[in-house]
mmCIF file of C-alpha atoms in Angstrom:
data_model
loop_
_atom_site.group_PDB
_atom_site.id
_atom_site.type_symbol
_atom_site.label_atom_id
_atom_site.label_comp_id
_atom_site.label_asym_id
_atom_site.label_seq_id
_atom_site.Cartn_x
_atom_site.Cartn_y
_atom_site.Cartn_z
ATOM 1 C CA UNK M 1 138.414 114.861 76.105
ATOM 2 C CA UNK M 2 139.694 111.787 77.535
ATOM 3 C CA UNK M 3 139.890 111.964 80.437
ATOM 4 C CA UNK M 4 136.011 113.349 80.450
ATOM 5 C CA UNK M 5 134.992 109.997 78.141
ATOM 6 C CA UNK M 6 137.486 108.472 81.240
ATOM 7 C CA UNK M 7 135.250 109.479 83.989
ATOM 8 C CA UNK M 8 131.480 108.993 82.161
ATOM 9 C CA UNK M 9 133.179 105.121 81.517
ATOM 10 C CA UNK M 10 133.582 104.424 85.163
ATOM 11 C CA UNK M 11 130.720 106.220 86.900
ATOM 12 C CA UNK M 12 128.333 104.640 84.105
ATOM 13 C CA UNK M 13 130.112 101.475 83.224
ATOM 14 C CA UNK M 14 126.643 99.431 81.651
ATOM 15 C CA UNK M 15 125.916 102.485 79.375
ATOM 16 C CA UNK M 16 126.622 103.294 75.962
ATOM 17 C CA UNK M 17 127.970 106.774 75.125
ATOM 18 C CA UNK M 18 128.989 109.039 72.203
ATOM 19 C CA UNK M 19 131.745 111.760 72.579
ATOM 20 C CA UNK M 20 132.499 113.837 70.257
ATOM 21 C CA UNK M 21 134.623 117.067 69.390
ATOM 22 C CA UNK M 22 134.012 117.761 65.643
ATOM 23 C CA UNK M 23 131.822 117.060 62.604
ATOM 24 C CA UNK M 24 133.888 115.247 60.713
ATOM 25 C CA UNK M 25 134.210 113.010 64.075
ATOM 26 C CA UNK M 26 130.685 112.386 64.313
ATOM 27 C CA UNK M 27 130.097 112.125 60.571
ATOM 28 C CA UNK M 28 133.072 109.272 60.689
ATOM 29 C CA UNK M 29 131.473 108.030 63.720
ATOM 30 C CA UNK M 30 127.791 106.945 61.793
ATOM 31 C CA UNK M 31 126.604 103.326 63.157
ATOM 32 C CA UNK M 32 123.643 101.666 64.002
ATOM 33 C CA UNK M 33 124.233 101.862 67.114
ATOM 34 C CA UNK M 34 122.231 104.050 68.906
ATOM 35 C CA UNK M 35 124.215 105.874 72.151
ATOM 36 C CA UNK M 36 122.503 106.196 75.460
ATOM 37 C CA UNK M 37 123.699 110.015 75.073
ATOM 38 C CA UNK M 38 125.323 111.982 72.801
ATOM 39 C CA UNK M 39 128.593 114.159 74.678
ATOM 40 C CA UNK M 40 130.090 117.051 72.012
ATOM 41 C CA UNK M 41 133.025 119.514 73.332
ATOM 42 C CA UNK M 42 132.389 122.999 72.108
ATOM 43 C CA UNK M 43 135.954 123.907 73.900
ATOM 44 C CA UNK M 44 136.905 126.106 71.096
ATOM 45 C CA UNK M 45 134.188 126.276 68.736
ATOM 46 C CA UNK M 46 132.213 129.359 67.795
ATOM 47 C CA UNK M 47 128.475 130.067 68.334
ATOM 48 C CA UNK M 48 128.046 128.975 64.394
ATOM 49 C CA UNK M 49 129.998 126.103 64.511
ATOM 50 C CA UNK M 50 128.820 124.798 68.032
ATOM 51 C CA UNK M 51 125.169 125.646 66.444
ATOM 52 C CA UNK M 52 125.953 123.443 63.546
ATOM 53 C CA UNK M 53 127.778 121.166 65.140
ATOM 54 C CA UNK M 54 124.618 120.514 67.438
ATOM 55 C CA UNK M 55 122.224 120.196 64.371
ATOM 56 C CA UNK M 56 123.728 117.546 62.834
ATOM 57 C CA UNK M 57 124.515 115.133 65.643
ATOM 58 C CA UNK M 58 120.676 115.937 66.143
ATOM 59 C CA UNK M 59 119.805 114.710 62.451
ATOM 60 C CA UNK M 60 122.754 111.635 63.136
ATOM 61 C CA UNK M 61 121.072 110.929 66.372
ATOM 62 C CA UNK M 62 117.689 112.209 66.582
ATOM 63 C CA UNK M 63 116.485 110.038 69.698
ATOM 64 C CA UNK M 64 119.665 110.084 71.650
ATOM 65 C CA UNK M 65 119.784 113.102 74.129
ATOM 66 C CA UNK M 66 122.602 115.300 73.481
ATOM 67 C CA UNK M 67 124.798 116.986 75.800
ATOM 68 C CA UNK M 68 127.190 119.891 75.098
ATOM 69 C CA UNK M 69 130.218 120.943 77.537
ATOM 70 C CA UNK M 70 132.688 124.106 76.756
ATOM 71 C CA UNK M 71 133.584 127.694 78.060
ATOM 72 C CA UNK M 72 130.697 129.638 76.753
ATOM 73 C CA UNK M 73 128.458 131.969 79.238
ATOM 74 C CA UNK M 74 126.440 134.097 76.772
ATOM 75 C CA UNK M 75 123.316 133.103 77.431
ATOM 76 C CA UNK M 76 121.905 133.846 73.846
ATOM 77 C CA UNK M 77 124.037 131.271 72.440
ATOM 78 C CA UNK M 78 123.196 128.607 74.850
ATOM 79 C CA UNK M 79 119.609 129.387 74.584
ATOM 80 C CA UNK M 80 119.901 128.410 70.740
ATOM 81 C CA UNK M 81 121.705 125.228 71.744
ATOM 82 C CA UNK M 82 118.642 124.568 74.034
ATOM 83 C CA UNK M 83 116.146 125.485 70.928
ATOM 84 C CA UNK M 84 118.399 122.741 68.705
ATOM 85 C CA UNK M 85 117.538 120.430 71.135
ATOM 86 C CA UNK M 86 120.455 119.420 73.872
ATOM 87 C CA UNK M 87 119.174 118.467 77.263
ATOM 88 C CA UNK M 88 122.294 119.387 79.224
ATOM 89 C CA UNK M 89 124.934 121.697 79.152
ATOM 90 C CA UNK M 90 127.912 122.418 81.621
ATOM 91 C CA UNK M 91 131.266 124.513 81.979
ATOM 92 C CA UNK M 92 134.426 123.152 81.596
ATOM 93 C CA UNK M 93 135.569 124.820 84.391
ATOM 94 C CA UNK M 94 132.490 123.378 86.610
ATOM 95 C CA UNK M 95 132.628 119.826 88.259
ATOM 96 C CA UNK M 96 129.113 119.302 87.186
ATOM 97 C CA UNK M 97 129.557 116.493 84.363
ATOM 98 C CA UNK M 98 128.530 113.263 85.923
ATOM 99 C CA UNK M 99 125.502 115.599 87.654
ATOM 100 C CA UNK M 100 124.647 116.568 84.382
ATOM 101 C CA UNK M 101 125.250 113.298 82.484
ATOM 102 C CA UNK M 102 123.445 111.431 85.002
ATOM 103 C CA UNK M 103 120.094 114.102 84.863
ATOM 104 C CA UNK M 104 119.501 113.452 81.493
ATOM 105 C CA UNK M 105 120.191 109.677 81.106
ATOM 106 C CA UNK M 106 117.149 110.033 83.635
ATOM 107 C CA UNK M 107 115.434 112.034 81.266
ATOM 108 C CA UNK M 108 115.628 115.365 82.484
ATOM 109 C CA UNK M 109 116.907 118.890 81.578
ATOM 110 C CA UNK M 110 120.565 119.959 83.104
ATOM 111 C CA UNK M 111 121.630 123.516 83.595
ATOM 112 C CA UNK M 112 124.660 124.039 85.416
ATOM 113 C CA UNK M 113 124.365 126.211 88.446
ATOM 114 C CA UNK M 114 126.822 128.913 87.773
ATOM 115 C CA UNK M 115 124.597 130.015 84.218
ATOM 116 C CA UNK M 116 121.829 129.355 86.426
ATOM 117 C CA UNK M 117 122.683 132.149 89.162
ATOM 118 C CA UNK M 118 123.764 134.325 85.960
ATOM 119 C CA UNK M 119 119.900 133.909 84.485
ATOM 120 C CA UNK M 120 118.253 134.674 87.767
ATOM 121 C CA UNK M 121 120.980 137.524 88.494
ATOM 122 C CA UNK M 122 119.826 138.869 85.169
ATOM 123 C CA UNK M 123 116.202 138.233 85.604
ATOM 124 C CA UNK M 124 116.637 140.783 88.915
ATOM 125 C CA UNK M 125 118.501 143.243 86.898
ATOM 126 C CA UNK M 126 115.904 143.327 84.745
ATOM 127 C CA UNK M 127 113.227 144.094 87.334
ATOM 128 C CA UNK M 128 115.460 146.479 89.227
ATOM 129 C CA UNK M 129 115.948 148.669 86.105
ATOM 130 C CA UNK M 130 112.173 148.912 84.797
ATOM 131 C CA UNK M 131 110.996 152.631 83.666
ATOM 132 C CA UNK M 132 113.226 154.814 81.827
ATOM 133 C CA UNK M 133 116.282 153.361 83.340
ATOM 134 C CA UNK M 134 116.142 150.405 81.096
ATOM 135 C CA UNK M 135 119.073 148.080 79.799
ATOM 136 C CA UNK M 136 119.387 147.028 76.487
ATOM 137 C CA UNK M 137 119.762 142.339 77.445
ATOM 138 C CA UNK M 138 123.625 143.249 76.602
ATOM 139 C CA UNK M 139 124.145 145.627 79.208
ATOM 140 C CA UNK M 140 122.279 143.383 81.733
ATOM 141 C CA UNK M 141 124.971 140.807 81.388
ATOM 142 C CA UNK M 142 127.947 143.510 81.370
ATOM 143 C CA UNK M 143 126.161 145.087 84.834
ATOM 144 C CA UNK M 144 125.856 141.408 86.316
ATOM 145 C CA UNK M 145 129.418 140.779 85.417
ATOM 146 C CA UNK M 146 130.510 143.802 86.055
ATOM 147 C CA UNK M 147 128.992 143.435 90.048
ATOM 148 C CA UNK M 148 130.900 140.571 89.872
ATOM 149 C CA UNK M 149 133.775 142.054 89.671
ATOM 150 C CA UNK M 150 134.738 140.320 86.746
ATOM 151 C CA UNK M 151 137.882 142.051 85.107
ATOM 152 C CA UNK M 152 137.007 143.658 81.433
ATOM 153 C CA UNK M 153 139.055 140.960 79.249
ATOM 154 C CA UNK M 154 137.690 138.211 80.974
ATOM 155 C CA UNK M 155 134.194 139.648 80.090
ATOM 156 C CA UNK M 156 135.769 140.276 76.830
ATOM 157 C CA UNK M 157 136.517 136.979 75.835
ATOM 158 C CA UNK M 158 133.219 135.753 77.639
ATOM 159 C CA UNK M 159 130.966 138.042 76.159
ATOM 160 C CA UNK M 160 133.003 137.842 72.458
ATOM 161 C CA UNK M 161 133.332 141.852 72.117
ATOM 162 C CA UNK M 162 135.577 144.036 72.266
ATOM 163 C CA UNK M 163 137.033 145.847 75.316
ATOM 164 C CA UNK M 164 136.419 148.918 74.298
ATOM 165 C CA UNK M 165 132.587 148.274 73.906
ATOM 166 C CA UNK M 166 133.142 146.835 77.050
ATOM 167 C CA UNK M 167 133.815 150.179 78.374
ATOM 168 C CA UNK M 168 131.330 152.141 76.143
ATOM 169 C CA UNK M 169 128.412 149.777 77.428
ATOM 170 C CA UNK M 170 130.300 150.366 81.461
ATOM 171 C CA UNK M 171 129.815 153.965 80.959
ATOM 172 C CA UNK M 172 126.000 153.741 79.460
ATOM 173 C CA UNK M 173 125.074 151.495 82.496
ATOM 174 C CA UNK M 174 126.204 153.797 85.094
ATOM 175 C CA UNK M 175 124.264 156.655 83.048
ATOM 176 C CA UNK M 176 121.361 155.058 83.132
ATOM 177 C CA UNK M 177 120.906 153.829 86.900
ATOM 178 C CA UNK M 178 122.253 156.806 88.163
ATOM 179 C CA UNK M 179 125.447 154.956 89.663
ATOM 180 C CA UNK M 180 129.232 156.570 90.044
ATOM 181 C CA UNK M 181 131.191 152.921 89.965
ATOM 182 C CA UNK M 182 130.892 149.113 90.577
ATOM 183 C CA UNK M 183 130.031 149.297 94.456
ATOM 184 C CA UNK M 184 127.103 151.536 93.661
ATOM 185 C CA UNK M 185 126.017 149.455 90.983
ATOM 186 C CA UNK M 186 126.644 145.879 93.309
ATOM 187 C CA UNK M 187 124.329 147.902 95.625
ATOM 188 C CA UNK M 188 121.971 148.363 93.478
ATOM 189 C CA UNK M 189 121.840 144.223 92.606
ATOM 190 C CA UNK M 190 122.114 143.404 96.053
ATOM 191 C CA UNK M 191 124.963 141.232 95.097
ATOM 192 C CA UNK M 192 127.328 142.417 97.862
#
C-alpha cells in the first residue's frame, strides 16, 4: 500500500489523495478535508466487505471520486462496486494505476483493460451460444476462462467456487455447444 500511495505522491505531487485499506482506517481518517480522490485496497477483502467498505467511504466522501484496486475478476462483483459509485477500478497485478488515477481526477470512468477484454470476450460468448445452446452468465465466464487456458484453481480462487463445480460447470459447457475439450471450445470463441 505504500509503495502505491508512493507512486500516486510523485506522479501527482499538487494533489490531495485518500488511501485507504479498511473501515476502521477511513472511519479514523474523518476530516474536513476533502481528497481529490478516494484510493481503497480490496487486496483481501470479500465481495461484502469490499461492498461495504465502498458504501461508507461513499457516505464519508460523497463528492470525492473513489477508486478501488485488488485481485477480483468476477464481473458481478465489480459491477456492484460500479452501482455504489467508484469511477475506477484496476488489478493489482496490472500496471494501470496512474492510467486509472489520472482518468478520473479528469473526471472520467476507468476500466482496466484486462476486465475489459473479459466483458467483450463474454459479450461474444454470449452471442455465439444463442438458441438452445445457451449458458447460464456463470458458465460464460468458466468457457472464457477456460479458452484461456486458465488452470481450474486459478479459476477457483478467481471465480470463489469450488473446483469441483468448476468441473461440473466444464462438463455442462461442453454438453451444451457440442464441444469434446478446450481447443474445440477456443474454436468456437475464436480466441486461438
Amino acid at each position: 500500500m505504500n509503495g502505491i500511495f508512493a507512486m500516486i505522491s510523485c506522479e501527482f505531487p499538487e494533489e490531495k489523495f485518500g488511501l485507504y485499506r479498511s473501515i476502521s482506517h477511513l472511519q479514523s481518517e474523518l476530516s474536513e478535508d476533502v481528497p481529490k480522490l478516494v484510493l481503497i485496497g480490496l487486496k483481501n477483502a470479500d465481495d461484502t466487505v469490499g461492498s461495504t467498505l465502498l458504501a461508507i467511504a461513499k457516505l464519508i466522501f460523497p463528492v470525492s471520486p473513489i477508486v478501488c484496486y485488488g485481485n477480483e475478476r468476477n464481473l458481478d462483483i465489480i459491477r456492484e462496486y460500479y452501482k455504489i459509485g467508484i469511477m475506477g477500478y484496476f488489478l493489482l497485478s496490472n500496471d494501470s494505476l496512474v492510467k486509472c488515477v489520472r482518468s478520473v481526477v479528469e473526471g472520467r470512468y476507468y476500466f482496466c483493460s484486462e476486465l475489459v477484454d473479459f466483458f467483450i470476450e463474454s459479450l461474444h460468448l454470449q452471442n455465439i451460444c444463442a438458441d438452445d445452446r445457451r449458458l447460464t452468465r456463470r458458465q460464460y465466464q468458466v468457457a472464457y476462462l477456460l479458452a484461456r487456458e486458465v488452470d481450474i484453481n486459478s479459476m477457483s480462487k478467481s471465480l470463489g467456487i469450488q473446483v469441483h463445480t468448476i468441473r461440473l460447470y466444464k462438463a455442462r459447457i461442453f454438453q451444451r455447444l457440442g464441444v469434446k475439450n478446450v481447443s474445440e471450445l477456443k474454436s468456437m470463441l475464436s480466441l486461438l
